[in-house]
Tab-separated table of C-alpha atoms in Angstrom:
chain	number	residue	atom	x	y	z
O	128	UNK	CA	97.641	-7.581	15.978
O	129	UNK	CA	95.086	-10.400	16.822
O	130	UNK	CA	96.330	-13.181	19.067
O	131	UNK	CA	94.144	-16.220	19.543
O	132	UNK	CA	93.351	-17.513	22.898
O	133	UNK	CA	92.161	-21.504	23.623
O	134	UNK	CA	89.216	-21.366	26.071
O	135	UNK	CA	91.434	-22.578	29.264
O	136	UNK	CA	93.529	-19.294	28.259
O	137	UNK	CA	90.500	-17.413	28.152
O	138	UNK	CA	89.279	-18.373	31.530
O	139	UNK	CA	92.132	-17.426	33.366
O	140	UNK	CA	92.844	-14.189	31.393
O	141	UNK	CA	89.045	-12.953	32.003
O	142	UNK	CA	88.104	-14.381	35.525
O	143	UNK	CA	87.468	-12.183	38.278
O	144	UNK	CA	90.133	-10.034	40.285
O	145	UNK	CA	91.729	-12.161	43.027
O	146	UNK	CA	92.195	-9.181	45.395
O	147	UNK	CA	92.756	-9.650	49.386
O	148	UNK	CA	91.433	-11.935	51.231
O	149	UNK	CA	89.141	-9.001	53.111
O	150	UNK	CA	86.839	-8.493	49.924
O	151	UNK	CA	83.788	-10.786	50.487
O	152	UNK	CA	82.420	-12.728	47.442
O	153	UNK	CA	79.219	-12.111	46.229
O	154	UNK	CA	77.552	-15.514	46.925
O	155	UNK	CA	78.121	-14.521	50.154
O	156	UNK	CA	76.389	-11.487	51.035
O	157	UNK	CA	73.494	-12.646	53.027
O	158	UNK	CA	73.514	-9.684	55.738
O	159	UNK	CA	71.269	-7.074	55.418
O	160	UNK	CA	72.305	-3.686	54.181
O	161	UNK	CA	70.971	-0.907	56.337
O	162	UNK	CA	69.383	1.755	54.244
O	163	UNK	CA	71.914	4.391	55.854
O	164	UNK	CA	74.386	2.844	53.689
O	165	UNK	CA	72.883	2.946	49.970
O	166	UNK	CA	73.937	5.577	47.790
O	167	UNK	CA	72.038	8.919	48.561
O	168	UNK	CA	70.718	8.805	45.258
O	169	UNK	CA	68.523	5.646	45.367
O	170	UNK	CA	66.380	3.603	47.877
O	171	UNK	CA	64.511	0.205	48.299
O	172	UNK	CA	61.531	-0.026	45.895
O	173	UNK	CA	59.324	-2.993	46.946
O	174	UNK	CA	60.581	-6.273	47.895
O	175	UNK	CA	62.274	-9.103	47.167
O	176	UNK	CA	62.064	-12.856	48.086
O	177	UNK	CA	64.480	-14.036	46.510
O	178	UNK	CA	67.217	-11.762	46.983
O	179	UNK	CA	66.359	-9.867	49.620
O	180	UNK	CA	69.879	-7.661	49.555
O	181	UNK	CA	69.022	-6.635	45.874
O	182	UNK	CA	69.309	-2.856	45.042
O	183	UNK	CA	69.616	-0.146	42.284
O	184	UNK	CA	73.550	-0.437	42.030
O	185	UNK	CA	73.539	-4.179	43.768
O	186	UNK	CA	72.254	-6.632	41.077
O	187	UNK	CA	73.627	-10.387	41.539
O	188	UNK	CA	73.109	-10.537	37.742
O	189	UNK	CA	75.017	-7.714	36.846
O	190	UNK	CA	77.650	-8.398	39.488
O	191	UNK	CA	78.249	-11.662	37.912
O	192	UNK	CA	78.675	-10.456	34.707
O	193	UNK	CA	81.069	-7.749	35.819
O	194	UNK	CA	83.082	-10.801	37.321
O	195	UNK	CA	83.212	-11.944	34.134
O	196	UNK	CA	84.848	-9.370	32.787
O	197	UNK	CA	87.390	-9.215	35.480
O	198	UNK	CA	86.016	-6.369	37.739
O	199	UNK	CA	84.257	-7.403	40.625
O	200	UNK	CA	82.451	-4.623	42.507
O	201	UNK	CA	83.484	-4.568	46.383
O	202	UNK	CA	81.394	-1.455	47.761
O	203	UNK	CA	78.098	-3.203	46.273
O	204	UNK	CA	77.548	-0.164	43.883
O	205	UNK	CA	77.540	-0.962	39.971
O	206	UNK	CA	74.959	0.405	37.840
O	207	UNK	CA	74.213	-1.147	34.545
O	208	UNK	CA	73.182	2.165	32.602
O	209	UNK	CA	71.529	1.364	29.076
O	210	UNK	CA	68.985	4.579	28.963
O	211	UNK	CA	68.439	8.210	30.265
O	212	UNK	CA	66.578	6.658	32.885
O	213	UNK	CA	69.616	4.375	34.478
O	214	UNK	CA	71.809	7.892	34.645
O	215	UNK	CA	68.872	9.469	37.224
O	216	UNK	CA	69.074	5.786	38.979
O	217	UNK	CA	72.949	6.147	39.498
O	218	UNK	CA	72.416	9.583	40.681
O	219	UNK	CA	74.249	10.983	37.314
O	220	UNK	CA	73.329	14.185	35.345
O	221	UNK	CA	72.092	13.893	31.890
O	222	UNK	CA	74.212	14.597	29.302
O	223	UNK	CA	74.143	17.964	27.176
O	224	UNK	CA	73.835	16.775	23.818
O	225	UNK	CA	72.428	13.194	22.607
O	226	UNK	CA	73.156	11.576	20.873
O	227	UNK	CA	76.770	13.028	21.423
O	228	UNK	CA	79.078	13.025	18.422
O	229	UNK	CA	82.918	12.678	19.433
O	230	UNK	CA	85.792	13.708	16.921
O	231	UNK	CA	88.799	11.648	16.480
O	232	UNK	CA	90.754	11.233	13.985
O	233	UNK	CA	93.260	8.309	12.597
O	234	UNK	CA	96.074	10.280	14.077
O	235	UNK	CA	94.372	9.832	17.515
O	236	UNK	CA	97.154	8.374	20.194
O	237	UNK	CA	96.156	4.861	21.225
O	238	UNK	CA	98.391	1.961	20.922
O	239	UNK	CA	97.403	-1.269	19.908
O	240	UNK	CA	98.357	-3.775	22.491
O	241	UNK	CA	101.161	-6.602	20.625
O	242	UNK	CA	102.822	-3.744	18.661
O	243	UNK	CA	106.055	-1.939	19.192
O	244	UNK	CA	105.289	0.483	21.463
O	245	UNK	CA	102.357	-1.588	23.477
O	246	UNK	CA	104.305	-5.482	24.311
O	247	UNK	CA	101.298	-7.726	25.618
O	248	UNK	CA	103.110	-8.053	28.625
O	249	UNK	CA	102.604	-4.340	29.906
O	250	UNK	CA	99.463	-4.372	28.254
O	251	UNK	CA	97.958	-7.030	30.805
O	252	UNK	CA	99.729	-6.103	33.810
O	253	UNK	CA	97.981	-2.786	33.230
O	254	UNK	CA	94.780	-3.751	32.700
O	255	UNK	CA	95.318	-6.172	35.884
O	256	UNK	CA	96.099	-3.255	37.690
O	257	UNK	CA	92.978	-1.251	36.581
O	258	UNK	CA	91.264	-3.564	37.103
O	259	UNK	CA	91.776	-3.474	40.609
O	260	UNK	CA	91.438	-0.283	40.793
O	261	UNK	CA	87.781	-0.174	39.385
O	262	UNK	CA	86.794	-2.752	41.513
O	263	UNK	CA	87.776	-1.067	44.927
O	264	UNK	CA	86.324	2.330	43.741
O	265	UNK	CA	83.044	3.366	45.387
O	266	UNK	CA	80.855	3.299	42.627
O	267	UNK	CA	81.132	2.425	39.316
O	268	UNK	CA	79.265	3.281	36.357
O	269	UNK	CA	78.488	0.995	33.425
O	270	UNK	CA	77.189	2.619	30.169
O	271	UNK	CA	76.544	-0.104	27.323
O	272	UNK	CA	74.748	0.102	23.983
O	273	UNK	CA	76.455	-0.572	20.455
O	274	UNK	CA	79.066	1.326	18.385
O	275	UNK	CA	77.597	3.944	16.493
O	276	UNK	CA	76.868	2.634	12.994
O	277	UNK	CA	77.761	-0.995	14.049
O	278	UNK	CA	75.443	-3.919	15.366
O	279	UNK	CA	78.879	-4.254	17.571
O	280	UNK	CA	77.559	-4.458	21.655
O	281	UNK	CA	79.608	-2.918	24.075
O	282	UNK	CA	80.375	-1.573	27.680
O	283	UNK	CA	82.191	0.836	29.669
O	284	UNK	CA	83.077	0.017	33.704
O	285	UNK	CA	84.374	3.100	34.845
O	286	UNK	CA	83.980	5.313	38.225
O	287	UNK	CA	84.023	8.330	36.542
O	288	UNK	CA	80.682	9.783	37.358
O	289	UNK	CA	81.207	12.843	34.755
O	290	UNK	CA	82.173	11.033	31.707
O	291	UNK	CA	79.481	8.118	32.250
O	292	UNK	CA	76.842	10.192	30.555
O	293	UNK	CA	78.259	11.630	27.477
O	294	UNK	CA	79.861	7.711	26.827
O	295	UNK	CA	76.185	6.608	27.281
O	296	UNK	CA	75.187	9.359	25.327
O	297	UNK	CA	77.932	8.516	22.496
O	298	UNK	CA	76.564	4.549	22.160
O	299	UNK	CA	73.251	3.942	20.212
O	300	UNK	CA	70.913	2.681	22.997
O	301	UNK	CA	70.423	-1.722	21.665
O	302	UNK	CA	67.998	-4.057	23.800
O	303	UNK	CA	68.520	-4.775	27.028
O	304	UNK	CA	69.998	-8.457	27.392
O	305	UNK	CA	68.481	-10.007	29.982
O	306	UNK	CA	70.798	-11.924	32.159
O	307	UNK	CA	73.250	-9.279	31.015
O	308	UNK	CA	76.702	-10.918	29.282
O	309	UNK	CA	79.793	-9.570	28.299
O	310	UNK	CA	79.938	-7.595	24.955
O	311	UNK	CA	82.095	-8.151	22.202
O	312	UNK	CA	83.945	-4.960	23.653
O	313	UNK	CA	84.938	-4.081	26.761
O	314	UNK	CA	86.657	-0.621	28.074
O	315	UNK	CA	88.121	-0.077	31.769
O	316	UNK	CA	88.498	3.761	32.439
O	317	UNK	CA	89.763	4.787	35.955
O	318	UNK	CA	89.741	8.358	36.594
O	319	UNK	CA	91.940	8.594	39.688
O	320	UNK	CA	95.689	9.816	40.557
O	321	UNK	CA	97.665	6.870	38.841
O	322	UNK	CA	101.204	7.046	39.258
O	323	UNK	CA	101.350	6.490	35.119
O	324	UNK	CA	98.795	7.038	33.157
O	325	UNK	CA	97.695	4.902	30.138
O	326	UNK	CA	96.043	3.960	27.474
O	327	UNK	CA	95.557	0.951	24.886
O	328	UNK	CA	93.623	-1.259	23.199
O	329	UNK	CA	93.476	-5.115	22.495
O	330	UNK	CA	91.961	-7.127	19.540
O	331	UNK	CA	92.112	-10.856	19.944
O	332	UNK	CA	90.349	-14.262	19.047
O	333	UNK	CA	88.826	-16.142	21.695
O	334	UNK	CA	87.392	-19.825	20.814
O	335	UNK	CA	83.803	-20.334	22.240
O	336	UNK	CA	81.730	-23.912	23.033
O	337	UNK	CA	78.651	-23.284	21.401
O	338	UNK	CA	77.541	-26.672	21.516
O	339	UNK	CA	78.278	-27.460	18.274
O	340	UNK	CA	82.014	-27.546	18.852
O	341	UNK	CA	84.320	-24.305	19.210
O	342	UNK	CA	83.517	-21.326	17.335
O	343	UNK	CA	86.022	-18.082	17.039
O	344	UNK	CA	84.924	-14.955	17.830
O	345	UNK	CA	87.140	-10.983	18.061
O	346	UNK	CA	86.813	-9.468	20.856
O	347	UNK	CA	88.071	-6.385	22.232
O	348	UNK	CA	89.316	-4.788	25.090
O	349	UNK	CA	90.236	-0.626	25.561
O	350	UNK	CA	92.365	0.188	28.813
O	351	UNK	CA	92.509	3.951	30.107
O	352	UNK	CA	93.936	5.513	33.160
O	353	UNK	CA	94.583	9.055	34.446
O	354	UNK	CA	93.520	11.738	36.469
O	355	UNK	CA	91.229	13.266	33.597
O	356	UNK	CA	90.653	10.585	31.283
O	357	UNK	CA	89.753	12.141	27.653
O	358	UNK	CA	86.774	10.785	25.788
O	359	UNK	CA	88.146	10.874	22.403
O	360	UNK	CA	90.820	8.717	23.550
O	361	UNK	CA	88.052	6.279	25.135
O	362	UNK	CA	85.876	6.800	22.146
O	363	UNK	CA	89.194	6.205	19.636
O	364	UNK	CA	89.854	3.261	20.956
O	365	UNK	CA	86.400	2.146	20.792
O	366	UNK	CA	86.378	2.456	16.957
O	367	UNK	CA	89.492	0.357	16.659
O	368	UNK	CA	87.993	-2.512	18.440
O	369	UNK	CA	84.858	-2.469	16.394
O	370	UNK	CA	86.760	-1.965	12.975
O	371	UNK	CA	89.245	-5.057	14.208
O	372	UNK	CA	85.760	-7.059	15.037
O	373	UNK	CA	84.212	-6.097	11.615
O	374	UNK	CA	87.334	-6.672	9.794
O	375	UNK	CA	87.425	-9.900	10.764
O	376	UNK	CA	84.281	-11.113	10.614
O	377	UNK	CA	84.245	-10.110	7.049
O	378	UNK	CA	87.497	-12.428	6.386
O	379	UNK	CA	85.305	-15.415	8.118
O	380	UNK	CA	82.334	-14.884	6.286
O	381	UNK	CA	84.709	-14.777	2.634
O	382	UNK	CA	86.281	-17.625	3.990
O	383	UNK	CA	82.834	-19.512	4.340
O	384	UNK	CA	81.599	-18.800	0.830
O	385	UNK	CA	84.787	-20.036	-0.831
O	386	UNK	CA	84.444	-23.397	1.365
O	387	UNK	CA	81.064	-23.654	-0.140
């Protein structure tokens, strides 16, 4: 179930997590980070001018964009992960098999968020709540690349250092957008003790400015949280989003040839 969303909607549903007033923004980290404190796994290479407090895992670029999707990273650690090379980066093991094939099947538990068993209400105040969560953790790792057999983009945010890879290893590697921007789908996995876990996914129509007035485009959203979170779920709920994108898509481009 699709729901469309005027931009002024979209700004406030997807701005960044208002957390407590002790989380510093990011246009305001000036001080310098002590090399003590960067993850064991990386250090300094070179130096920069222009951002001087630039690291692997503490990109400006790539912390704006996760703002934009509603997780901002407090503990300065999010690593944008698009090839093998990004895992040794992050200080992540290679996966065992890649590509990596996942089985689901249309049986596969996952609710769509607007139907029966998903309201849009809890579906939000969940992915609020996750939200939060993945931006407190102490790391978070961000595999993107498209849905197998699609042209679809996407990206994971997650701070589950074990099922980074194999979702990394799952997407077919796409070029590298350079400044990175949000993807026409998004999934939020927390692996953590959650007091409920969950799961669910969210197709809707956003309304861009393209310059040329407002243009619609589906985007998608998959929400997971538990202890152990399963990556045919993830992956499940992946496929939905890019068969609600492609589905609709296809009804605009019918719709443009019968105008014509």
């Amino acid at each position: 179930m699709n729901r469309i969303l005027s931009s002024a909607h979209l700004l406030s549903r997807r701005a960044p997590v208002l957390l407590t007033d002790h989380i510093p923004l990011l246009h305001s980290l000036r001080t310098s980070i002590p090399f003590s404190s960067l993850p064991s796994s990386v250090g300094r290479v070179g130096t920069s001018t222009q951002f001087p407090d630039e690291y692997p895992g503490q990109i400006y670029a790539f912390n704006w964009c996760l703002n934009g999707d509603g997780v901002t990273p407090t503990k300065k650690s999010a690593f944008r992960i698009a090839k093998p090379l990004d895992l040794q980066v992050a200080g992540l093991k290679k996966p065992k098999s890649n590509p990596l094939v996942v089985t689901t099947s249309s049986q596969s538990s996952i609710p769509e968020a607007g139907s029966e068993s998903l309201p849009f209400e809890s579906f939000d105040s969940t992915s609020l709540r996750v939200k939060e969560y993945l931006s407190l953790s102490d790391h978070l790792y961000c595999p993107e690349g498209d849905v197998p057999k699609t042209r679809i983009g996407c990206r994971v945010i997650s701070n589950s250092a074990a099922l980074a890879p194999n979702l990394l290893a799952y997407l077919e590697r796409a070029p590298r957008k350079e400044p990175p921007v949000s993807l026409p789908v998004t999934v939020y996995v927390y692996e953590g003790d959650v007091d409920n876990e969950f799961s669910g996914y969210a197709i809707e129509v956003v309304e861009l400015d393209e310059g040329d007035g407002d243009i619609e485009r589906t985007v998608g959203s998959v929400v997971v949280s538990a202890k152990n979170p399963d990556i045919a779920t993830v992956v499940r709920g992946i496929e939905l989003c890019a068969e609600g994108i492609k589905a609709d898509e296809d009804e605009r481009a019918a719709g443009g040839e019968e105008s014509e």
